CSV table of C-alpha atoms in Angstrom, one decimal:
chain,number,residue,atom,x,y,z
A,30,MET,CA,-10.5,14.9,-31.1
A,31,ILE,CA,-7.9,14.5,-28.8
A,32,ARG,CA,-9.1,14.9,-24.7
A,33,ARG,CA,-6.2,16.2,-22.2
A,34,ARG,CA,-6.1,16.7,-18.7
A,35,GLN,CA,-4.8,20.2,-17.3
A,36,PHE,CA,-3.4,19.3,-14.4
A,37,LEU,CA,-0.9,21.0,-14.8
A,38,LYS,CA,0.7,22.8,-17.8
A,39,SER,CA,3.1,20.8,-19.9
A,40,SER,CA,4.9,19.9,-22.9
A,41,VAL,CA,5.3,16.3,-24.4
A,42,SER,CA,8.4,17.4,-25.9
A,43,LYS,CA,12.2,16.4,-24.8
A,44,GLY,CA,14.0,18.5,-21.9
A,45,ILE,CA,11.3,21.3,-21.7
A,46,SER,CA,10.2,22.3,-18.2
A,47,LEU,CA,6.9,21.2,-16.5
A,48,MET,CA,6.3,22.4,-13.4
A,49,VAL,CA,7.0,25.9,-11.2
A,50,ILE,CA,4.2,26.5,-9.7
A,51,PRO,CA,4.7,29.4,-6.8
A,52,GLY,CA,2.1,30.4,-4.6
A,53,LEU,CA,0.4,26.4,-4.1
A,54,GLY,CA,2.3,25.9,-1.1
A,55,GLY,CA,2.8,22.1,-2.4
A,56,LEU,CA,6.9,22.6,-3.5
A,57,ASN,CA,7.0,24.1,0.5
A,58,PHE,CA,7.0,20.7,1.6
A,59,GLN,CA,8.1,20.8,5.7
A,60,THR,CA,10.5,18.3,7.5
A,61,PHE,CA,8.6,16.8,10.8
A,62,ARG,CA,11.6,17.3,12.8
A,63,ASN,CA,13.5,20.8,11.7
A,64,ARG,CA,10.7,22.3,10.0
A,65,ARG,CA,13.0,23.4,7.0
A,66,LYS,CA,11.4,23.7,4.0
A,67,LEU,CA,12.2,20.8,1.3
A,68,LYS,CA,11.2,22.9,-2.4
A,69,TYR,CA,11.4,20.9,-5.6
A,70,GLN,CA,10.8,21.3,-9.6
A,71,LEU,CA,10.2,19.4,-12.0
A,72,LYS,CA,11.0,18.7,-15.6
A,73,HIS,CA,10.2,15.8,-18.2
A,74,ASP,CA,12.0,14.4,-20.9
A,75,ILE,CA,10.6,12.0,-23.5
A,76,PRO,CA,13.7,9.9,-24.6
A,77,THR,CA,12.1,7.4,-26.5
A,78,LYS,CA,8.8,6.0,-27.4
A,79,LEU,CA,7.0,2.9,-29.0
A,80,TYR,CA,3.6,1.8,-30.2
A,81,ASP,CA,3.2,-0.1,-33.4
A,82,GLY,CA,-0.4,-1.5,-32.9
A,83,ASN,CA,1.2,-4.3,-31.7
A,84,ASN,CA,3.8,-3.8,-29.3
A,85,CYS,CA,4.4,-1.1,-26.4
A,86,TRP,CA,7.4,0.0,-23.8
A,87,VAL,CA,6.6,-1.1,-20.5
A,88,HIS,CA,8.9,-1.0,-16.9
A,89,PRO,CA,11.5,1.4,-18.2
A,90,ARG,CA,13.5,2.0,-14.8
A,91,ALA,CA,17.1,3.1,-14.2
A,92,GLY,CA,19.7,2.6,-12.7
A,93,ILE,CA,23.1,4.6,-12.8
A,94,ILE,CA,27.0,3.8,-12.9
A,95,PRO,CA,29.1,7.1,-10.4
A,96,GLY,CA,31.5,9.1,-12.3
A,97,ALA,CA,31.1,6.8,-15.6
A,98,GLY,CA,29.3,9.8,-17.5
A,99,LYS,CA,30.4,13.1,-18.4
A,100,LYS,CA,32.5,15.2,-16.4
A,101,GLY,CA,32.2,13.0,-13.3
A,102,LYS,CA,28.3,12.8,-13.9
A,103,PRO,CA,26.8,9.2,-13.7
A,104,LYS,CA,25.8,7.2,-16.4
A,105,VAL,CA,22.0,6.2,-16.2
A,106,LEU,CA,20.9,3.2,-17.7
A,107,PHE,CA,17.4,1.9,-18.5
A,108,THR,CA,16.2,-1.2,-18.9
A,109,MET,CA,12.4,-2.1,-20.0
A,110,ASN,CA,10.3,-4.6,-21.6
A,111,THR,CA,8.9,-4.8,-24.7
A,112,HIS,CA,4.8,-5.7,-24.5
A,113,ASP,CA,2.6,-7.6,-26.9
A,114,ILE,CA,-0.8,-6.3,-27.0
A,115,SER,CA,-2.4,-9.2,-28.1
A,116,GLY,CA,-2.0,-10.8,-24.8
A,117,SER,CA,-1.9,-10.2,-20.9
A,118,ASP,CA,1.6,-9.8,-19.6
A,119,VAL,CA,3.5,-10.8,-22.8
A,120,PHE,CA,7.3,-9.8,-22.9
A,121,LYS,CA,9.2,-10.9,-25.2
A,122,GLY,CA,12.4,-8.7,-25.6
A,123,MET,CA,14.4,-6.9,-23.2
A,124,TYR,CA,15.9,-3.3,-24.4
A,125,GLY,CA,18.3,-0.7,-22.9
A,126,PHE,CA,19.5,2.6,-23.3
A,127,GLN,CA,21.8,5.2,-21.6
A,128,THR,CA,22.7,9.0,-20.7
A,129,ASP,CA,25.8,10.1,-19.9
A,130,ASP,CA,24.7,13.7,-19.3
A,131,LEU,CA,21.8,13.4,-16.9
A,132,GLY,CA,19.3,13.1,-19.8
A,133,LYS,CA,20.5,16.4,-22.1
A,134,SER,CA,20.7,13.4,-24.8
A,135,TYR,CA,19.8,9.4,-24.8
A,136,ALA,CA,21.2,6.7,-26.7
A,137,GLU,CA,18.9,4.7,-29.0
A,138,PRO,CA,17.5,1.5,-27.6
A,139,LYS,CA,19.0,-1.3,-28.3
A,140,ALA,CA,18.3,-5.3,-27.5
A,141,LEU,CA,20.0,-6.9,-24.6
A,142,PRO,CA,20.1,-10.6,-25.7
A,143,PRO,CA,21.3,-11.4,-22.1
A,144,LEU,CA,18.2,-10.4,-20.3
A,145,ASN,CA,16.0,-12.2,-23.3
A,146,PRO,CA,13.7,-15.2,-22.4
A,147,ARG,CA,14.6,-18.3,-22.8
A,148,PHE,CA,13.3,-21.8,-23.1
A,149,GLU,CA,12.9,-24.2,-19.9
A,150,THR,CA,11.7,-27.8,-19.4
A,151,ILE,CA,9.1,-27.5,-16.9
A,152,GLU,CA,6.5,-30.5,-16.3
A,153,GLY,CA,8.0,-32.3,-19.1
A,154,LYS,CA,7.4,-29.7,-21.8
A,155,GLU,CA,9.6,-26.7,-23.2
A,156,HIS,CA,8.0,-23.3,-21.7
A,157,PRO,CA,9.4,-19.7,-22.6
A,158,VAL,CA,10.5,-17.9,-19.4
A,159,ALA,CA,10.9,-14.0,-19.2
A,160,ALA,CA,12.7,-12.2,-16.6
A,161,SER,CA,10.4,-9.3,-16.5
A,162,ASP,CA,9.2,-6.3,-14.1
A,163,PHE,CA,13.4,-5.5,-13.7
A,164,TRP,CA,14.9,-2.8,-11.4
A,165,PRO,CA,18.6,-1.9,-11.8
A,166,ALA,CA,20.0,-0.5,-8.5
A,167,PHE,CA,23.6,0.7,-8.0
A,168,HIS,CA,25.0,-1.7,-4.8
A,169,SER,CA,27.7,0.7,-3.4
A,170,SER,CA,29.7,-2.3,-1.8
A,171,SER,CA,30.3,-4.1,-4.4
A,172,ARG,CA,30.1,-0.8,-6.9
A,173,LYS,CA,28.4,-3.0,-9.3
A,174,LEU,CA,24.9,-2.5,-11.1
A,175,LEU,CA,22.1,-5.1,-9.6
A,176,GLY,CA,19.1,-5.3,-11.5
A,177,ILE,CA,16.6,-7.8,-10.0
A,178,GLY,CA,13.3,-8.6,-11.2
A,179,HIS,CA,11.4,-11.9,-11.4
A,180,THR,CA,10.0,-14.9,-14.0
A,181,VAL,CA,7.1,-15.3,-16.2
A,182,VAL,CA,6.6,-18.4,-17.6
A,183,TYR,CA,4.6,-19.0,-20.6
A,184,THR,CA,2.6,-22.0,-22.3
A,185,PRO,CA,4.5,-22.8,-26.0
A,186,GLU,CA,1.6,-20.2,-27.0
A,187,TRP,CA,3.2,-17.7,-25.3
A,188,LYS,CA,0.2,-17.2,-22.9
A,189,VAL,CA,0.9,-16.6,-18.9
A,190,MET,CA,1.5,-20.5,-17.3
A,191,VAL,CA,-1.5,-20.9,-14.4
A,192,PRO,CA,-0.3,-22.4,-12.2
A,193,ARG,CA,3.4,-21.2,-12.6
A,194,PRO,CA,6.8,-21.2,-10.6
A,195,ARG,CA,7.8,-18.0,-10.4
A,196,HIS,CA,11.6,-16.5,-9.2
A,197,THR,CA,13.7,-13.7,-8.5
A,198,SER,CA,15.8,-13.2,-11.3
A,199,TYR,CA,18.1,-10.7,-11.2
A,200,ALA,CA,21.6,-9.8,-13.5
A,201,VAL,CA,24.8,-7.7,-13.1
A,202,TYR,CA,26.3,-5.0,-15.4
A,203,ASP,CA,29.9,-5.4,-16.3
A,204,GLU,CA,30.9,-2.2,-16.4
A,205,LYS,CA,34.2,-2.9,-18.7
A,206,LYS,CA,32.9,-5.0,-21.4
A,207,ASP,CA,29.3,-2.2,-21.1
A,208,LYS,CA,27.0,-5.3,-21.2
A,209,TRP,CA,24.2,-7.2,-18.9
A,210,GLY,CA,25.8,-10.8,-18.0
A,211,ASN,CA,22.7,-13.6,-18.1
A,212,TRP,CA,20.2,-13.8,-15.8
A,213,LYS,CA,20.0,-15.7,-12.8
A,214,LYS,CA,17.8,-17.1,-10.4
A,215,LEU,CA,17.7,-16.6,-6.8
A,216,GLN,CA,18.0,-20.1,-5.1
A,217,MET,CA,15.3,-19.9,-2.2
A,218,PRO,CA,14.9,-22.9,0.5
A,219,GLY,CA,13.6,-26.0,-0.6
A,220,GLY,CA,9.9,-27.3,-0.6
A,221,GLU,CA,6.5,-25.8,-1.9
A,222,ARG,CA,6.4,-22.3,0.6
A,223,PHE,CA,8.5,-20.6,-2.2
A,224,TYR,CA,7.1,-22.4,-5.7
A,225,PHE,CA,5.7,-18.7,-6.6
A,226,ALA,CA,8.6,-16.2,-5.1
A,227,GLY,CA,9.5,-13.1,-6.9
A,228,ALA,CA,10.8,-9.5,-6.6
A,229,GLY,CA,9.5,-8.2,-9.4
A,230,SER,CA,8.4,-4.2,-9.4
A,231,VAL,CA,10.1,-3.8,-5.6
A,232,GLN,CA,12.4,-1.6,-4.4
A,233,ARG,CA,15.0,-2.8,-2.3
A,234,TYR,CA,17.3,-1.2,0.2
A,235,ASP,CA,20.8,-1.8,0.7
A,236,GLU,CA,22.0,-1.9,4.2
A,237,SER,CA,26.0,0.2,4.8
A,238,ASP,CA,27.1,-3.6,5.6
A,239,GLY,CA,26.5,-4.6,1.9
A,240,SER,CA,23.6,-7.0,2.6
A,241,ILE,CA,20.5,-6.5,0.7
A,242,LEU,CA,16.5,-6.3,1.9
A,243,LEU,CA,15.0,-7.4,-0.8
A,244,PRO,CA,11.5,-7.5,-0.4
A,245,ILE,CA,9.2,-10.5,-2.2
A,246,TYR,CA,5.8,-11.5,-2.5
A,247,PHE,CA,5.7,-15.3,-2.7
A,248,ASN,CA,2.7,-18.1,-2.1
A,249,PRO,CA,3.1,-21.7,-2.3
A,250,HIS,CA,2.1,-24.3,-4.8
A,251,PRO,CA,-1.9,-23.9,-4.8
A,252,ASN,CA,-3.0,-27.1,-5.3
A,253,GLY,CA,-6.5,-25.9,-6.8
A,254,SER,CA,-6.8,-23.7,-3.9
A,255,ARG,CA,-7.2,-19.5,-4.2
A,256,ARG,CA,-4.3,-17.5,-4.5
A,257,SER,CA,-3.3,-15.3,-1.8
A,258,ASP,CA,-0.2,-13.5,-2.0
A,259,ARG,CA,2.2,-13.1,1.3
A,260,ILE,CA,5.1,-10.6,1.7
A,261,ALA,CA,8.4,-10.7,3.2
A,262,VAL,CA,11.7,-9.0,3.3
A,263,LEU,CA,14.9,-11.3,2.3
A,264,ARG,CA,18.3,-10.5,4.1
A,265,CYS,CA,20.6,-11.3,1.1
A,266,SER,CA,24.3,-11.2,0.4
A,267,PHE,CA,25.6,-10.2,-2.8
A,268,ASP,CA,29.8,-10.8,-3.6
A,269,GLY,CA,29.2,-8.3,-7.3
A,270,GLU,CA,28.6,-11.9,-9.0
A,271,ASN,CA,26.1,-13.7,-7.1
A,272,LEU,CA,22.8,-12.7,-5.0
A,273,ASN,CA,22.2,-15.3,-2.3
A,274,TYR,CA,19.5,-16.0,0.0
A,275,LEU,CA,20.3,-15.8,3.7
A,276,SER,CA,17.0,-15.1,5.8
A,277,HIS,CA,13.6,-13.7,5.9
A,278,GLY,CA,11.8,-11.9,8.4
A,279,GLN,CA,8.1,-11.7,9.3
A,280,GLU,CA,5.4,-13.3,6.7
A,281,ILE,CA,2.8,-10.5,5.9
A,282,SER,CA,-0.7,-11.6,4.5
A,283,ILE,CA,-4.2,-10.2,4.3
A,284,GLU,CA,-7.2,-12.0,4.1
A,285,ASP,CA,-9.9,-9.9,2.6
A,286,ASN,CA,-11.2,-12.4,-0.3
A,287,SER,CA,-8.6,-11.0,-2.7
A,288,ARG,CA,-5.2,-12.4,-4.2
A,289,GLY,CA,-3.2,-10.9,-1.3
A,290,LEU,CA,-0.2,-8.4,-1.6
A,291,GLN,CA,2.2,-7.9,-4.1
A,292,GLU,CA,4.8,-5.7,-5.5
A,293,PRO,CA,6.0,-4.4,-2.0
A,294,SER,CA,8.5,-1.7,-2.3
A,295,LEU,CA,11.1,-0.8,1.2
A,296,THR,CA,12.6,2.3,2.2
A,297,LYS,CA,14.5,3.5,5.3
A,298,PHE,CA,13.8,7.2,6.9
A,299,LYS,CA,15.0,8.3,10.1
A,300,GLY,CA,16.3,4.8,11.4
A,301,LYS,CA,13.1,3.0,10.9
A,302,TYR,CA,11.8,1.3,7.5
A,303,TYR,CA,8.7,1.8,5.9
A,304,LEU,CA,7.4,-1.0,3.3
A,305,THR,CA,4.3,-0.3,0.9
A,306,MET,CA,2.5,-3.0,-0.4
A,307,ARG,CA,-0.1,-3.4,-3.4
A,308,ASN,CA,-3.4,-5.4,-2.9
A,309,ASP,CA,-6.4,-5.7,-5.2
A,310,HIS,CA,-8.7,-3.4,-3.2
A,311,ASN,CA,-6.3,-1.2,-1.2
A,312,GLY,CA,-2.6,0.2,-0.9
A,313,TYR,CA,-1.1,-1.1,2.5
A,314,VAL,CA,1.6,0.3,4.5
A,315,GLY,CA,3.9,-1.1,7.2
A,316,LYS,CA,6.4,0.1,9.8
A,317,SER,CA,9.5,-1.8,11.0
A,318,GLN,CA,12.2,-1.2,13.3
A,319,ASP,CA,14.3,-3.6,12.0
A,320,GLY,CA,13.2,-3.8,8.0
A,321,LEU,CA,12.2,-7.3,8.6
A,322,ASN,CA,9.5,-7.5,11.1
A,323,PHE,CA,6.8,-5.2,10.8
A,324,GLU,CA,4.0,-3.3,12.9
A,325,PRO,CA,0.5,-4.2,11.5
A,326,ILE,CA,-0.2,-2.6,8.4
A,327,VAL,CA,-2.8,0.2,7.8
A,328,SER,CA,-4.4,1.3,4.5
A,329,TRP,CA,-3.1,4.0,2.8
A,330,LYS,CA,-5.1,7.2,3.7
A,331,PHE,CA,-4.8,10.9,3.4
A,332,ASP,CA,-4.3,12.9,6.7
A,333,ASP,CA,-8.1,13.6,6.7
A,334,GLY,CA,-8.7,10.3,6.6
A,335,THR,CA,-10.2,9.6,3.6
A,336,ASN,CA,-8.8,6.3,1.5
A,337,LEU,CA,-6.1,7.4,-0.9
A,338,GLY,CA,-7.9,5.6,-3.2
A,339,ASN,CA,-4.8,3.6,-4.8
A,340,TYR,CA,-5.9,0.0,-5.4
A,341,ASN,CA,-4.7,-3.2,-7.4
A,342,THR,CA,-1.0,-1.5,-8.7
A,343,GLN,CA,1.8,-0.2,-7.1
A,344,GLN,CA,3.0,2.7,-5.1
A,345,HIS,CA,6.9,3.5,-4.7
A,346,TRP,CA,8.9,5.7,-2.5
A,347,VAL,CA,11.4,8.9,-3.0
A,348,THR,CA,12.9,9.2,-0.2
A,349,HIS,CA,14.9,12.4,0.7
A,350,SER,CA,16.3,12.9,4.0
A,351,GLU,CA,14.2,15.9,4.6
A,352,GLY,CA,11.0,14.2,3.5
A,353,LEU,CA,9.1,11.1,2.6
A,354,PHE,CA,7.4,10.9,-0.6
A,355,LEU,CA,4.9,8.5,-2.0
A,356,VAL,CA,4.4,8.0,-5.6
A,357,TYR,CA,1.2,6.4,-6.7
A,358,THR,CA,-1.7,6.2,-8.7
A,359,ARG,CA,-6.0,6.6,-7.4
A,360,LYS,CA,-9.2,7.4,-8.2
A,361,GLY,CA,-10.8,10.3,-8.0
A,362,ALA,CA,-8.8,12.5,-10.8
A,363,ASP,CA,-11.3,12.3,-13.6
A,364,ASN,CA,-9.6,9.2,-14.5
A,365,ASP,CA,-12.6,6.7,-14.9
A,366,HIS,CA,-11.7,5.9,-18.7
A,367,VAL,CA,-8.1,4.5,-17.7
A,368,PHE,CA,-7.7,1.0,-17.0
A,369,ARG,CA,-8.1,0.5,-13.0
A,370,HIS,CA,-7.5,4.4,-12.8
A,371,ARG,CA,-3.4,3.6,-13.2
A,372,ALA,CA,-2.8,7.3,-14.6
A,373,PRO,CA,-2.0,10.3,-13.7
A,374,LEU,CA,1.2,9.3,-11.6
A,375,PHE,CA,1.0,11.9,-8.1
A,376,MET,CA,3.6,12.2,-5.9
A,377,ALA,CA,2.9,13.4,-2.5
A,378,GLN,CA,4.3,14.0,1.5
A,379,VAL,CA,4.1,11.1,3.9
A,380,ASP,CA,3.5,11.9,7.7
A,381,PRO,CA,5.9,8.8,8.4
A,382,GLU,CA,4.4,8.7,12.4
A,383,LYS,CA,1.1,8.5,11.3
A,384,LEU,CA,1.2,6.8,8.1
A,385,CYS,CA,-0.6,8.6,6.2
A,386,VAL,CA,-0.5,10.6,2.7
A,387,ILE,CA,-0.5,14.8,3.2
A,388,ARG,CA,-3.4,15.6,1.0
A,389,ASP,CA,-1.9,19.7,0.7
A,390,THR,CA,1.0,17.9,-0.6
A,391,GLU,CA,0.1,15.6,-3.9
A,392,ARG,CA,0.6,17.1,-7.2
A,393,VAL,CA,0.7,15.3,-10.6
A,394,ILE,CA,4.3,14.4,-11.8
A,395,VAL,CA,3.5,12.6,-15.1
A,396,GLU,CA,0.2,13.7,-16.5
A,397,GLU,CA,-3.0,11.0,-17.7
A,398,ARG,CA,-3.2,11.1,-21.6
A,399,GLY,CA,-5.4,8.1,-21.3
A,400,ALA,CA,-2.9,4.8,-20.9
A,401,ARG,CA,-2.4,3.3,-17.7
A,402,LEU,CA,1.4,4.6,-16.0
A,403,GLY,CA,0.9,1.9,-13.5
A,404,ASN,CA,4.5,0.5,-13.5
A,405,PHE,CA,7.3,2.8,-12.4
A,406,GLY,CA,10.6,3.4,-11.1
A,407,VAL,CA,12.5,5.9,-9.2
A,408,THR,CA,16.4,6.0,-9.2
A,409,ASN,CA,18.4,8.7,-7.5
A,410,VAL,CA,20.9,10.0,-9.8
A,411,SER,CA,22.4,12.8,-7.5
A,412,PRO,CA,22.2,14.1,-4.0
A,413,ASN,CA,19.9,16.7,-5.9
A,414,GLU,CA,18.3,15.1,-8.4
A,415,THR,CA,15.6,12.3,-8.5
A,416,TRP,CA,14.1,10.6,-11.6
A,417,VAL,CA,10.6,8.8,-12.1
A,418,THR,CA,10.5,6.6,-14.7
A,419,VAL,CA,7.4,5.5,-16.5
A,420,ALA,CA,5.9,4.4,-20.1
A,421,GLU,CA,2.5,4.7,-21.5
A,422,TRP,CA,1.0,0.9,-21.2
A,423,MET,CA,-0.6,1.1,-24.7
A,424,GLN,CA,-3.7,-1.2,-23.4
A,425,PHE,CA,-7.1,-0.8,-22.6
A,426,SER,CA,-7.4,-4.2,-20.9
A,427,GLY,CA,-5.2,-7.1,-20.1
A,428,LYS,CA,-6.4,-9.0,-23.4
A,429,ILE,CA,-6.9,-6.8,-26.4
A,430,LYS,CA,-7.5,-8.5,-29.6
A,431,THR,CA,-7.5,-5.9,-32.3
A,432,PRO,CA,-5.5,-2.5,-32.7
A,433,SER,CA,-9.0,-1.0,-32.9
A,434,SER,CA,-10.4,-2.3,-29.2
A,435,ASN,CA,-7.2,0.2,-28.2
A,436,LEU,CA,-8.6,3.6,-29.2
A,437,GLU,CA,-10.1,4.1,-25.7
A,438,VAL,CA,-6.2,4.8,-24.6
A,439,GLU,CA,-5.3,6.4,-28.1
A,440,ASN,CA,-7.9,9.2,-28.4
A,441,TYR,CA,-6.7,11.1,-25.2
A,442,GLY,CA,-3.6,11.0,-26.5
A,443,SER,CA,-1.0,8.5,-25.4
A,444,ASP,CA,1.7,7.3,-27.8
A,445,GLY,CA,3.7,4.7,-26.1
A,446,SER,CA,5.9,7.7,-24.9
A,447,VAL,CA,8.4,6.5,-21.7
A,448,TRP,CA,9.0,9.7,-19.5
A,449,VAL,CA,11.6,10.8,-17.1
A,450,ALA,CA,10.4,12.9,-14.7
A,451,LYS,CA,13.1,15.1,-13.2
A,452,ILE,CA,12.5,15.9,-9.3
A,453,HIS,CA,15.1,18.8,-8.9
A,454,TRP,CA,15.7,19.6,-4.8
A,455,ASN,CA,16.6,22.5,-3.6
A,456,GLN,CA,18.4,20.9,-0.6
A,457,SER,CA,20.7,17.9,-1.3
A,458,ASN,CA,19.9,14.5,0.2
A,459,LYS,CA,22.4,13.5,2.9
A,460,TYR,CA,21.1,9.7,2.2
A,461,PHE,CA,22.7,9.8,-1.3
A,462,LYS,CA,25.8,7.8,-0.8
A,463,ILE,CA,27.7,6.1,-3.6
A,464,LEU,CA,31.1,5.9,-2.0
């Protein structure tokens, strides 16, 4: 028997509206400056799904090509990895699909060979190397769709290599040819400092001058010592073809007997920059005047002082000119059966001065059906619409030996669906500038 959560009334069919809850107050968010009410309605699409007992979709994220869709609408292009659930983080292929009409219809997923794994000689052996955790986003200055992620190096038997070098990977979409270019590696300063350095699953911030503030997490070669990742924001240039490192800001670290800080995401709101970070024990957040150097980071909490409950997974920003929001997963949602409590997916407004989540604004934006939802993306598709994209990761733990081991996920209703949570704003987002 399938057990379902009832956090919100929902439908799993494509194009059905999911949430309009008058009277609860959570849809009437207020900004801190002008007290104008910012409201949204939420709808969901499920454009595709994959689970055959061996593979599922992961990391679905989207970028736009302004004006390239029907009737002047943007074309929205998705990328996602296949995941072989027989192992941990085994990404053997990249696929993509698109919509030209803001989700009234979706094309079928197709393979993206330029983004597929390739073989490289590392320490005298041939190793498969995948580009993964990819996030496409439109770069206004160059008018190009630039996708950024990181590499995963495997043993010849497709097991994640430990220790392993890591690079930031990137690729550029050619609109005229309607195809992605081959993925490349961002070249970092020499030496061992950036041996393990990548921008997988991060939100970047593109400055008005065309430079890119790109958060990464990195670690020198461990040389037998315990891994403890740190974070820095890179300033990069992009000329439409090549991404180049220019400099980096403060190196942020933590000493808490964990693997350090990972998967940072950056945004800018009301003239200040905000960085959210993954950690084994807690999510963290920091504030900055320049996007490179940050005030001391603090763990994410609700506005009543209690711990948010997010740990060991991503958080990302939804940034509207009238309000700053965080999307996250957490404990304490009747979700102990979910791996690392990575579902449901919540969204709540952030107090940017106190650096906390406002509890009364928290809402489920993608329901929990047993599978984890921790690897997701956020895309502004128009001034009035923001999409959160995520796939049901059909694997209970990091290593599943047989499909029967996965019943803990399937018994709650997950089927490998890719979700598009469409946030429709009642006010135009003045930060949406693409021309």
